[in-house]
CSV table of C-alpha atoms in Angstrom, one decimal:
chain,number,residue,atom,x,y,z
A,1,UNK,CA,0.0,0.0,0.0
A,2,UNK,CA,1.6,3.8,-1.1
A,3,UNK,CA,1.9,5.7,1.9
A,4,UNK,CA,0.3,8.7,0.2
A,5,UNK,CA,-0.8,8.7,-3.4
A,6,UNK,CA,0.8,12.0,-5.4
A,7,UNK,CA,-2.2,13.4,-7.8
A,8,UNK,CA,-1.6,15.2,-10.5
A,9,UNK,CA,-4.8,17.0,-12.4
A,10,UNK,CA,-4.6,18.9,-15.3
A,11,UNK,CA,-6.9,21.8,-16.2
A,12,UNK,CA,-7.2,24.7,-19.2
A,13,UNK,CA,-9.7,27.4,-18.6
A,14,UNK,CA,-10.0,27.7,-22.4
A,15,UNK,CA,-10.9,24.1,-23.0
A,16,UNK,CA,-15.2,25.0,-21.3
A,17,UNK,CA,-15.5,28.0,-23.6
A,18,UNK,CA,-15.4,26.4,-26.7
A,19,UNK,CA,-19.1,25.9,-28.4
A,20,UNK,CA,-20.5,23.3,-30.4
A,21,UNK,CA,-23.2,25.0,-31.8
A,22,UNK,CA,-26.9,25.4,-30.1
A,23,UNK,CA,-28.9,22.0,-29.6
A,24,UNK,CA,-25.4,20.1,-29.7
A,25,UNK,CA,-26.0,18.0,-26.5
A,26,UNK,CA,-21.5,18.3,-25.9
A,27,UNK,CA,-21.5,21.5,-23.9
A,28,UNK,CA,-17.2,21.7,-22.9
A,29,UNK,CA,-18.8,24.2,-20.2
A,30,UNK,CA,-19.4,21.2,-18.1
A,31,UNK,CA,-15.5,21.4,-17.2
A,32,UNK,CA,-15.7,24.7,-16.0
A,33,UNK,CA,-18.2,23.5,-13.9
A,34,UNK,CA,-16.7,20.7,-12.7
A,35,UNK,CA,-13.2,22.8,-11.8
A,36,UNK,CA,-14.5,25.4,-9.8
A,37,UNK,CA,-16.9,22.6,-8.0
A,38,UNK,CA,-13.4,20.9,-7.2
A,39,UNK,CA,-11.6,24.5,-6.4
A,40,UNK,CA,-15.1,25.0,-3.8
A,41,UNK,CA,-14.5,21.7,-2.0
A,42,UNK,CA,-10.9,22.8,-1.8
A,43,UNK,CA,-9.9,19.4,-3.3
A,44,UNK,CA,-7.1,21.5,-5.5
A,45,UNK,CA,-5.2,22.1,-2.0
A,46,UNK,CA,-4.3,18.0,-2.1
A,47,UNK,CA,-3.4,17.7,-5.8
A,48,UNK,CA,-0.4,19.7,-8.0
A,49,UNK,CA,-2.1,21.4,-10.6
A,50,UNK,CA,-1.0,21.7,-13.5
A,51,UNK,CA,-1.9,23.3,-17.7
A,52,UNK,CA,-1.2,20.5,-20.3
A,53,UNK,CA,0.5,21.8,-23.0
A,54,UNK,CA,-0.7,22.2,-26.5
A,55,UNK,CA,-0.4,19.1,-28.3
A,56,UNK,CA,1.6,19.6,-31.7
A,57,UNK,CA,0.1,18.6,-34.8
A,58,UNK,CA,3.3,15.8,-34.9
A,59,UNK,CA,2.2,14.3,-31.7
A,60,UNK,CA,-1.4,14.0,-32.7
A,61,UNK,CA,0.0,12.0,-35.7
A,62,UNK,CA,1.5,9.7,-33.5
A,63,UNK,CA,-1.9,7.9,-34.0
A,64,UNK,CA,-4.1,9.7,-36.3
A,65,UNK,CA,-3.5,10.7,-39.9
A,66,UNK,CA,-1.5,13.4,-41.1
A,67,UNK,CA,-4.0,14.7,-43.7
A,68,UNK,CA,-6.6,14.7,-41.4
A,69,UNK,CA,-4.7,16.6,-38.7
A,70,UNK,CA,-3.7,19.1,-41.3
A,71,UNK,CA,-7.5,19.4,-42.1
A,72,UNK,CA,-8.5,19.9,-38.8
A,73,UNK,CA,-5.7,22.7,-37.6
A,74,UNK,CA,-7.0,24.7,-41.5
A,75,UNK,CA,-10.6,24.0,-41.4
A,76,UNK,CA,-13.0,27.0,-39.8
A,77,UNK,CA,-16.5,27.7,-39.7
A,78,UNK,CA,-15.7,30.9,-42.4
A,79,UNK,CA,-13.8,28.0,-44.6
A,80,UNK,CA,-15.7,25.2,-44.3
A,81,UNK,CA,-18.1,25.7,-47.2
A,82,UNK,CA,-15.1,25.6,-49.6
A,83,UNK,CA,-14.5,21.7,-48.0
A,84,UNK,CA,-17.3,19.5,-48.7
A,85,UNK,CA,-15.8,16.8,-49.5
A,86,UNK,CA,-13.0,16.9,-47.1
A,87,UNK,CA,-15.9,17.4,-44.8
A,88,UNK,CA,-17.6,13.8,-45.8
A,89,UNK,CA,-15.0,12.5,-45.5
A,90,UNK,CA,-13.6,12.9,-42.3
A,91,UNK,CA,-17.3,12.4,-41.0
A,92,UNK,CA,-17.0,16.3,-39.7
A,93,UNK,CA,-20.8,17.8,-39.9
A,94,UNK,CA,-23.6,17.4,-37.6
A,95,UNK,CA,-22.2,15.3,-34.9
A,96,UNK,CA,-19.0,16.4,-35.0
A,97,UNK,CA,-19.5,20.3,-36.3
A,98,UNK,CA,-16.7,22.8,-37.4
A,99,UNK,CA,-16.5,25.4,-34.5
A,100,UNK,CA,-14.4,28.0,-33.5
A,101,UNK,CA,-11.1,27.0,-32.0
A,102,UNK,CA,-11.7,23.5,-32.8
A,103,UNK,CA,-8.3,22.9,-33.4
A,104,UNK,CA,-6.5,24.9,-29.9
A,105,UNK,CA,-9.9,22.7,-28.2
A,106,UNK,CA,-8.5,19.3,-29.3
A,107,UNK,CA,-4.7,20.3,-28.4
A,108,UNK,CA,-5.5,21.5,-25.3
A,109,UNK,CA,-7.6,18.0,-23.9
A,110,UNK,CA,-5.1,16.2,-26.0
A,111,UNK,CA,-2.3,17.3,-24.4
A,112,UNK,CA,-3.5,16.9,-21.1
A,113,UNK,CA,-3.6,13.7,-21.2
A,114,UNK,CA,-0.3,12.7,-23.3
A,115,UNK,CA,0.9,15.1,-20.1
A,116,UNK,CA,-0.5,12.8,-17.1
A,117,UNK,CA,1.1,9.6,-19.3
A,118,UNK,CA,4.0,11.5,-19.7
A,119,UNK,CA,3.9,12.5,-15.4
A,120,UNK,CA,3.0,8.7,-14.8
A,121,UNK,CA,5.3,7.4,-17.2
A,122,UNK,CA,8.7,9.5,-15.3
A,123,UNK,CA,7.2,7.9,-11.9
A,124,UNK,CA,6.3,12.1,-10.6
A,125,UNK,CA,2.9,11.1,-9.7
A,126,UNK,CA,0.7,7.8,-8.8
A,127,UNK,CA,-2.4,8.7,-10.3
A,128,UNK,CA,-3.1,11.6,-13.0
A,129,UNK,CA,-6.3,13.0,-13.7
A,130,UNK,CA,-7.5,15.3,-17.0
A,131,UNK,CA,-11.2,15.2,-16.7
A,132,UNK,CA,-11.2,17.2,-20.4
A,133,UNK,CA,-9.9,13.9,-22.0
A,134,UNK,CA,-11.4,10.6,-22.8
A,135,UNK,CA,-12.4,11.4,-26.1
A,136,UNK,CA,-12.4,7.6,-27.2
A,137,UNK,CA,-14.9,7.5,-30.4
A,138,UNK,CA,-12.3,9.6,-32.2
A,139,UNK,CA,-10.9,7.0,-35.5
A,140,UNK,CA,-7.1,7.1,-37.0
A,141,UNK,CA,-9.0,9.7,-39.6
A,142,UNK,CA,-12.3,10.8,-39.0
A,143,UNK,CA,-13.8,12.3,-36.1
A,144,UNK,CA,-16.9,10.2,-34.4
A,145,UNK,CA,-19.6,10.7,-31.5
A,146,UNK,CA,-18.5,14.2,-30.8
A,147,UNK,CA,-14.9,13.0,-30.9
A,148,UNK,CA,-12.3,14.4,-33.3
A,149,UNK,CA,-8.7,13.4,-31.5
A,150,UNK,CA,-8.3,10.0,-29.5
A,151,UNK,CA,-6.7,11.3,-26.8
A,152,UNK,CA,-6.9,8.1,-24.9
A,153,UNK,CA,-4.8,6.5,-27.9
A,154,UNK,CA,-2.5,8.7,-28.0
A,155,UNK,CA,-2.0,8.9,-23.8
A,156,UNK,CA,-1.8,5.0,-24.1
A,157,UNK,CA,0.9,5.0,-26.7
A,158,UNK,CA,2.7,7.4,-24.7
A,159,UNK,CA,2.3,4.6,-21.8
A,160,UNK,CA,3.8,2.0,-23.6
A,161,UNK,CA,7.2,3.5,-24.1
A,162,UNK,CA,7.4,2.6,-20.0
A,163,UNK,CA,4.7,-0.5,-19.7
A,164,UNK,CA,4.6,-3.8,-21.4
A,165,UNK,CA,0.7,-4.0,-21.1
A,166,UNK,CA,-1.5,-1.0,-20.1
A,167,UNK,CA,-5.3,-2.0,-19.3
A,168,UNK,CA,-8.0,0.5,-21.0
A,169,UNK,CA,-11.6,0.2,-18.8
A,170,UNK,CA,-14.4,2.6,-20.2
A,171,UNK,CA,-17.5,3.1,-18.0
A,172,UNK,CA,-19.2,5.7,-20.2
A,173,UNK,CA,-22.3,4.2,-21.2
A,174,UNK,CA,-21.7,4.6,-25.1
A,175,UNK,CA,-19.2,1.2,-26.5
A,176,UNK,CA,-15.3,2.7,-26.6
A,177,UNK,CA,-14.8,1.9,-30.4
A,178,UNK,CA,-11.9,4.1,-30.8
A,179,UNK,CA,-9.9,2.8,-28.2
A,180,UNK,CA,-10.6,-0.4,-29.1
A,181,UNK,CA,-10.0,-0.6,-33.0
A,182,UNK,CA,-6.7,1.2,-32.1
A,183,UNK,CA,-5.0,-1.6,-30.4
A,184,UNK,CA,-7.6,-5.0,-31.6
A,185,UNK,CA,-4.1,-6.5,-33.2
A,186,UNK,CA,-2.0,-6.0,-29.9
A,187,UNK,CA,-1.9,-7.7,-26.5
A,188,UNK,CA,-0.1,-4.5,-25.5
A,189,UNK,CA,-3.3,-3.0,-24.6
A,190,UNK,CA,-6.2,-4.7,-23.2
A,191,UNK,CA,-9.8,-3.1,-23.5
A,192,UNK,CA,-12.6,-3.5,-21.1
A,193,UNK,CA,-16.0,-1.4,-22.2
A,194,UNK,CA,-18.7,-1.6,-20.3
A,195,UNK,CA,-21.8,0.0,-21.9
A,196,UNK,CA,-25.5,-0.4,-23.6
A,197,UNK,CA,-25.4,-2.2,-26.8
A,198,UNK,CA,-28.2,-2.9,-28.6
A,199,UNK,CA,-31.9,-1.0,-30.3
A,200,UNK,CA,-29.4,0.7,-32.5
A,201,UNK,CA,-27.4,2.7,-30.0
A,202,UNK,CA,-24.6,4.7,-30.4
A,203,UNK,CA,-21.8,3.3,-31.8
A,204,UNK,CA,-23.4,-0.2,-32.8
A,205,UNK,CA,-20.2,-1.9,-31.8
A,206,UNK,CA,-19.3,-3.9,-28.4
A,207,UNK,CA,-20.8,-7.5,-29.0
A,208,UNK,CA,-19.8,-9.7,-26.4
A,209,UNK,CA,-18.2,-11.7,-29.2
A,210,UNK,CA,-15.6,-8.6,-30.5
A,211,UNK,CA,-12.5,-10.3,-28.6
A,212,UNK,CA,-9.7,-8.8,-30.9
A,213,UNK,CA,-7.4,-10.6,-33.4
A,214,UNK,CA,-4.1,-11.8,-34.4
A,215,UNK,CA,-2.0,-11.3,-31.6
A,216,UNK,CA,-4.7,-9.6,-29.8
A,217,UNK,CA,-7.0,-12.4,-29.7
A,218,UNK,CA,-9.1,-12.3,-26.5
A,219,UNK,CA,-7.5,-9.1,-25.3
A,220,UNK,CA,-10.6,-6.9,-26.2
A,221,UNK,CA,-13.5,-7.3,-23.8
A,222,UNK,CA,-16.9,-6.2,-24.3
A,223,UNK,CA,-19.5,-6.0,-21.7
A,224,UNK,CA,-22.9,-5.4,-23.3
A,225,UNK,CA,-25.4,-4.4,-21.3
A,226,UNK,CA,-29.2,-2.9,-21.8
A,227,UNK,CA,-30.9,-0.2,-20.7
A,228,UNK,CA,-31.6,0.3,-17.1
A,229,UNK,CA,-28.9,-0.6,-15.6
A,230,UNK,CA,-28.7,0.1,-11.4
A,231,UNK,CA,-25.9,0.4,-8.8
A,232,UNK,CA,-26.3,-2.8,-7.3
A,233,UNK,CA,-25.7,-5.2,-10.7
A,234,UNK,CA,-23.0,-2.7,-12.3
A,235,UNK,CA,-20.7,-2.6,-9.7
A,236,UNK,CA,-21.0,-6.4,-8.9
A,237,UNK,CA,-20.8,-6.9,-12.3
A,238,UNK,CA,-17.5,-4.4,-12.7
A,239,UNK,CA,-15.5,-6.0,-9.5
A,240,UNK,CA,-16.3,-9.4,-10.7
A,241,UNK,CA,-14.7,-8.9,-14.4
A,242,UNK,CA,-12.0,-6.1,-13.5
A,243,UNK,CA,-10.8,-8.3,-10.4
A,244,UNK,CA,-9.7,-11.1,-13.2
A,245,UNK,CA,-8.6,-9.3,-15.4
A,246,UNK,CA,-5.7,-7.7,-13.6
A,247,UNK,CA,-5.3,-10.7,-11.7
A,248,UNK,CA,-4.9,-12.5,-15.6
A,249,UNK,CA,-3.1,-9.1,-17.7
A,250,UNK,CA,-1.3,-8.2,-14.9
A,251,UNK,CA,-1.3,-4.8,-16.1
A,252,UNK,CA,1.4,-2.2,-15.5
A,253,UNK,CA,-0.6,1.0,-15.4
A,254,UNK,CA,-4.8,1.6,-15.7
A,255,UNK,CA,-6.4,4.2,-17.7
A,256,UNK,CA,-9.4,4.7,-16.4
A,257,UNK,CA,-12.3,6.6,-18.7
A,258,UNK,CA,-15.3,7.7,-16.3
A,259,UNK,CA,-17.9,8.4,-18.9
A,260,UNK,CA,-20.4,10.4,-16.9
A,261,UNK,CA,-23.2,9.6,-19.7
A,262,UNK,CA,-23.8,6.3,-17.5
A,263,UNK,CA,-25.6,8.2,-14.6
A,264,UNK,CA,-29.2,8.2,-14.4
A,265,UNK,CA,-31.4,11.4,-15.6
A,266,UNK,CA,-28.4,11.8,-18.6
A,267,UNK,CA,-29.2,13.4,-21.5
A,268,UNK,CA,-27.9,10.8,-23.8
A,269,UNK,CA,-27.9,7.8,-21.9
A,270,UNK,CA,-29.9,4.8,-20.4
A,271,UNK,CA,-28.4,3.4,-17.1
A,272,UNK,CA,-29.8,4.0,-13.6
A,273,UNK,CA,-26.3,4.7,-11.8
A,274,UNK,CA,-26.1,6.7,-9.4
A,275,UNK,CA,-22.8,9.3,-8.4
A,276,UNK,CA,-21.9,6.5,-5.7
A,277,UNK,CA,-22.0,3.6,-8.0
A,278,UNK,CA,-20.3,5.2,-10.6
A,279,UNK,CA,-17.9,6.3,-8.1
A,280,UNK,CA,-17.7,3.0,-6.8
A,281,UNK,CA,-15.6,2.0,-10.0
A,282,UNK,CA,-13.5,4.4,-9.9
A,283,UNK,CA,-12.6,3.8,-5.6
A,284,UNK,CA,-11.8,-0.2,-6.5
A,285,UNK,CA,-9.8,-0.1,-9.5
A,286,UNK,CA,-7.4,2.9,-7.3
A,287,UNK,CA,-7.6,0.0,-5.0
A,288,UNK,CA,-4.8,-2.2,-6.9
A,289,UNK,CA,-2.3,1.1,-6.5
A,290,UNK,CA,-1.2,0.5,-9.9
A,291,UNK,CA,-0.3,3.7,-11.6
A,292,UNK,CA,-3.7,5.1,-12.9
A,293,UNK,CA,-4.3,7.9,-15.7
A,294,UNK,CA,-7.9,9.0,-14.8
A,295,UNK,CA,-10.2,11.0,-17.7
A,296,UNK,CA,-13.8,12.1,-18.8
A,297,UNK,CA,-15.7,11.2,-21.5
A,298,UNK,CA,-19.6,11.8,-22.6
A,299,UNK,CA,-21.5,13.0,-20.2
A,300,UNK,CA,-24.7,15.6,-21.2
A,301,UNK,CA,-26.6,16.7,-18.1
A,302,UNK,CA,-23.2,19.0,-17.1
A,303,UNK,CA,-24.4,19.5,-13.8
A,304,UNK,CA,-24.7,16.1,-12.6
A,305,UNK,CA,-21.5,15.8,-15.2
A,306,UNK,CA,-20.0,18.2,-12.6
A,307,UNK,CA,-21.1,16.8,-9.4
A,308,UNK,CA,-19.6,13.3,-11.1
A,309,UNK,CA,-15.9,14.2,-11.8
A,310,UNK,CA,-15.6,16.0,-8.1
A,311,UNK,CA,-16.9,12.9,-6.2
A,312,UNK,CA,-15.2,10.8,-8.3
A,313,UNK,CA,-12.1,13.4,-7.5
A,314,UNK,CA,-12.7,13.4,-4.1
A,315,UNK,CA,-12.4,9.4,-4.2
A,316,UNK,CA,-9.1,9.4,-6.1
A,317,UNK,CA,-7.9,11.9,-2.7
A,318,UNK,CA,-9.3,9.5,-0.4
A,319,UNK,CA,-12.1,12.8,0.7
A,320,UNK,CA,-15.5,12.4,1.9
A,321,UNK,CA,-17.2,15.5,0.9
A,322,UNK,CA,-19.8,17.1,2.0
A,323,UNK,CA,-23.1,16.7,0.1
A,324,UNK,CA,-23.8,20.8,0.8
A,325,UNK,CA,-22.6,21.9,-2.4
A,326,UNK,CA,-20.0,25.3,-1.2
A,327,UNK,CA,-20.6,28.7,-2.5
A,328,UNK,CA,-18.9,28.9,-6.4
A,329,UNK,CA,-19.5,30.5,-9.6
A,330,UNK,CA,-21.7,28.2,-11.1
A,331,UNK,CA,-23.7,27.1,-7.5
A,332,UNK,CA,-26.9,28.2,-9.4
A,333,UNK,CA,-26.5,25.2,-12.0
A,334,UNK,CA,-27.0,23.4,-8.9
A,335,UNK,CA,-30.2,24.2,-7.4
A,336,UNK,CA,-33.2,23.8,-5.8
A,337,UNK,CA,-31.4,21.4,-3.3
A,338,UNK,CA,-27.5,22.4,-4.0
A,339,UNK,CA,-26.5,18.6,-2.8
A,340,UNK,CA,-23.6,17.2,-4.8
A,341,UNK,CA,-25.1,13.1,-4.9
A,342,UNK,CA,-28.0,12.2,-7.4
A,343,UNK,CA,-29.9,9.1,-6.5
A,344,UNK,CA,-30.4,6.3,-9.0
A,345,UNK,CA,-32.5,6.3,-11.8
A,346,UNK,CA,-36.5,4.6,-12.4
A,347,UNK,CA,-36.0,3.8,-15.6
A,348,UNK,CA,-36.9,-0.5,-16.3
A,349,UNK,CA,-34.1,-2.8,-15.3
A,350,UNK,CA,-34.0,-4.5,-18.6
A,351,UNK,CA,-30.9,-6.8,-17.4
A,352,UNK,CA,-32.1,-9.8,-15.9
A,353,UNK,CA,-29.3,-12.3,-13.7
A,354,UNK,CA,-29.6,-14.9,-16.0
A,355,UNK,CA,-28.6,-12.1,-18.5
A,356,UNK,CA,-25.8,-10.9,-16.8
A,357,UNK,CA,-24.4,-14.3,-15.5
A,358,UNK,CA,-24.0,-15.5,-19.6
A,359,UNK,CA,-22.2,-12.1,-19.7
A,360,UNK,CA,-19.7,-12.7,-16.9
A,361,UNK,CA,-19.1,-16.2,-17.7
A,362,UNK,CA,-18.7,-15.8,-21.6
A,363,UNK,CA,-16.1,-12.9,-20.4
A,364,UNK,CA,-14.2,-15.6,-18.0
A,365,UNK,CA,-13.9,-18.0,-20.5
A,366,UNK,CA,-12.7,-15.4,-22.9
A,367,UNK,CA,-9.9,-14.7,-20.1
A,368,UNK,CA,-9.0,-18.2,-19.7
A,369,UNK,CA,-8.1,-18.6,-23.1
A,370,UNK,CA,-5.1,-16.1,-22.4
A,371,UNK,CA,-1.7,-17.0,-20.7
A,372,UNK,CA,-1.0,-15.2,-17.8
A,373,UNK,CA,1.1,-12.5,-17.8
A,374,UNK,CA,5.2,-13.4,-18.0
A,375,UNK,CA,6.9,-14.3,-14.8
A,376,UNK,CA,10.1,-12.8,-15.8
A,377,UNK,CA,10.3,-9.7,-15.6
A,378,UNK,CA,11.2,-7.3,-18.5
A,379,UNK,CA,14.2,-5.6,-17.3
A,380,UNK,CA,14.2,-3.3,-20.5
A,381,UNK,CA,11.8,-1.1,-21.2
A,382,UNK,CA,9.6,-2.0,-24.3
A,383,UNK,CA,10.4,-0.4,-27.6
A,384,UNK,CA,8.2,2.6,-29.2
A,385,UNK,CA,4.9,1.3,-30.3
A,386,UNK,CA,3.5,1.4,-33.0
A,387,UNK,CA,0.0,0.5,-34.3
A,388,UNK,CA,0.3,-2.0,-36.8
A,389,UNK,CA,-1.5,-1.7,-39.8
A,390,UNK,CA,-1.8,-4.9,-41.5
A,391,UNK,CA,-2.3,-5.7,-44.9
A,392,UNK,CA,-3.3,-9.5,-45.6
A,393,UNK,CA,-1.7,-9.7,-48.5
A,394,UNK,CA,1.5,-8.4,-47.7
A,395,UNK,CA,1.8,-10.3,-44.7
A,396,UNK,CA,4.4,-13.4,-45.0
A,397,UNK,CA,4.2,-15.7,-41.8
A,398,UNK,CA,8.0,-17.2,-42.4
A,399,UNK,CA,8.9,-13.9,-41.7
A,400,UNK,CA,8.1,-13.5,-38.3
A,401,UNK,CA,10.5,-13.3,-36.0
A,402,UNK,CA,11.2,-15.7,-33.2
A,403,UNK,CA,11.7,-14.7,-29.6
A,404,UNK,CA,15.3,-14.4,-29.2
A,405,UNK,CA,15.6,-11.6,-32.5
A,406,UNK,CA,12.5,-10.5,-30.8
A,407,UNK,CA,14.5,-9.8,-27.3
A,408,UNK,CA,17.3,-8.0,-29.3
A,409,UNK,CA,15.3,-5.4,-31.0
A,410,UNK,CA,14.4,-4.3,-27.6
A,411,UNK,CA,16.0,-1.0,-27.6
A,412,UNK,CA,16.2,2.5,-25.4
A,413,UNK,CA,13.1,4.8,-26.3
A,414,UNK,CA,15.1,7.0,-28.1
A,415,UNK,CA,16.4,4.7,-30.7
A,416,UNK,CA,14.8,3.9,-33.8
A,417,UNK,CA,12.6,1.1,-33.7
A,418,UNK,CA,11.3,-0.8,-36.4
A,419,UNK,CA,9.7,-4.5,-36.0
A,420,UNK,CA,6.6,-5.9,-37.2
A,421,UNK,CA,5.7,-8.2,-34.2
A,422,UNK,CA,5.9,-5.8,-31.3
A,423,UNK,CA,3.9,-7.4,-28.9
A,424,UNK,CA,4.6,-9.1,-25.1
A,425,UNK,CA,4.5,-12.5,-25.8
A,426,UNK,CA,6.9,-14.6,-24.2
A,427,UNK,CA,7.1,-18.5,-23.9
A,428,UNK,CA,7.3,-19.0,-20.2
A,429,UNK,CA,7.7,-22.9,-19.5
């Protein structure tokens, strides 16, 4: 057990004043909210705070496409008329409109969190937090559901320079597709989403049976859930799956995305959570003191978004708070009864136990079919990933390389790396 977790949280003032157009349910205001509702609880006393830097276009090409990074830093709302086919086609329009500042919006929660991997990553803090982030619908080039960078990919990445496997759990109630296409070929990355699939919603991925492939066979988990969704069964149903799958992975570091679209009364959403369920999640995976890179995500009804990420701060500093909300500048958002915990939702539990049970169990088996973790250690830290893009065709299986040319190309992170099977598997007898 750490004696005293170090937090590190990172916050841009410029990031809640961006606009996404009227009737666009994504109001970035919601993180002003949530900052000064953090700064009135006093919660910024316990934690180093710190601005993220501006991502540069070079680092958001780590993972997405050059073109379409170049499109997004040119395109504004004056310009965009003169782009409709650039428009099409990286899916920029109606759910993901041209605004101004689009660009400085995305380097700002971008950088954030390629910051807290990069604070996590040189062992200055235990667990980082950018509640802006967790953009994880965003694709390699298009933007998606509100989304235009992946920060999450590219904070993961970042990761993996220091970690042989990073675990990825998303409890925002919409599927984490982006996250999850990113690394399906890898067993450097395991995914755990846990969200309502089904009637057509948002994304329309996350089947139970999307397990990953090739060398990432099995490390992509889905948890599929419908609508209605309480306290009591999600957080049983989280512990249960989480606990063996770090017990399995063996993770070296968590990032956590806290979708606040999962609470009852959202906007968007279906689930019956309430702010101590939710929370819930977050207090037992900080439990396994594994380094832990904390972010946001959806989340449409900004004042309960608000109340969400300070709780869910407060749990991260081991602090009860109050449920008076404190005088701050946006205490009227939070009226008539100014308390910071919403109860749980009415809406139709629609998951039955036999339901979930076939859930859990099609998940274990999934885990079963992976080897545990290496017992050796890797002394060396793991070369600079890379996402690998594979062609079938080009693909020749005699060239693989075996373990030990495997072992050499390990190499410091700031040498040149270039493999084609960069992934952690290692024949332990």
């Amino acid at each position: 057990m750490r004696s005293k977790d170090r937090i590190s949280y990172f916050y841009d003032g410029d990031v809640g004043s961006v606009y996404f157009g009227p009737n666009h349910p994504m109001k970035p205001h919601r993180l002003c909210m949530t900052h000064h509702l953090v700064l009135s609880y006093d919660l910024h006393k316990k934690m180093e705070i710190y601005r993220p830097h501006k991502a540069y276009p070079v680092e958001l090409a780590q993972f997405h496409s050059a073109d379409y990074v170049e499109f997004l830093h040119r395109i504004t709302p004056d310009t965009q008329h003169l782009f409709s086919t650039e428009l099409a086609k990286y899916n920029l329009g109606e759910d993901c409109p041209v605004f101004d500042n689009l660009f400085e919006f995305c380097q700002i929660y971008a950088g954030g969190t390629i910051d807290a991997a990069r604070r996590l990553n040189n062992q200055l803090c235990d667990i980082a937090i950018n509640w802006a982030g967790g953009l994880h619908h965003a694709k390699k080039c298009e933007a998606s559901g509100f989304c235009y960078i992946n920060d999450l990919v590219l904070g993961i990445l970042e990761l993996l320079k220091y970690h042989a496997r990073v675990l990825y759990i998303d409890i925002d109630v919409h599927h984490g597709d982006g996250v999850e296409e990113a690394f399906y070929f890898t067993d450097r990355v395991m995914t755990v989403s846990f969200h309502k699939y089904g009637d057509l919603f948002f994304p329309g991925t996350g089947d139970a049976k999307e397990v990953g492939e090739r060398e990432g066979k099995y490390y992509a988990i889905n948890v599929p859930l419908k609508d209605g969704i309480d306290d009591t069964s999600f957080t049983r149903l989280f512990k249960t799956i989480i606990s063996k799958v770090v017990e399995t992975y063996q993770p070296g570091v968590i990032v956590l995305q806290c979708g606040a679209d999962s609470l009852a009364g959202d906007r968007l959403g279906c689930f019956n959570l309430s702010i101590d369920g939710h929370s819930e999640c977050v207090r037992f995976v900080k439990r396994f003191n594994l380094p832990l890179l904390v972010t946001g995500g959806g989340g449409y009804t900004k004042e309960n978004v608000a109340r969400c990420w300070t709780v869910e701060t407060g749990v991260l500093l081991d602090t009860e708070l109050p449920n008076e909300i404190p005088e701050n500048d946006y205490i009227k958002y939070f009226g008539p009864d100014f308390s910071l915990k919403i109860p749980s939702g009415y809406i139709e539990n629609l998951n039955s136990k036999s339901y979930l049970t076939t859930i859990k169990m099609q998940v274990m088996e999934n885990l079963r079919c992976i080897q545990h973790a290496p017992s050796v250690q890797m002394q060396e830290v793991p070369p600079d990933f890379y996402i690998p893009d594979f062609d079938e065709d080009e693909q020749n299986p005699d060239e693989r390389n075996d373990q030990h040319t495997q072992d050499k190309h390990i190499q410091r992170d700031d040498e040149y790396y270039e493999g084609d099977n960069d992934n952690d598997h290692m024949d332990v007898p």
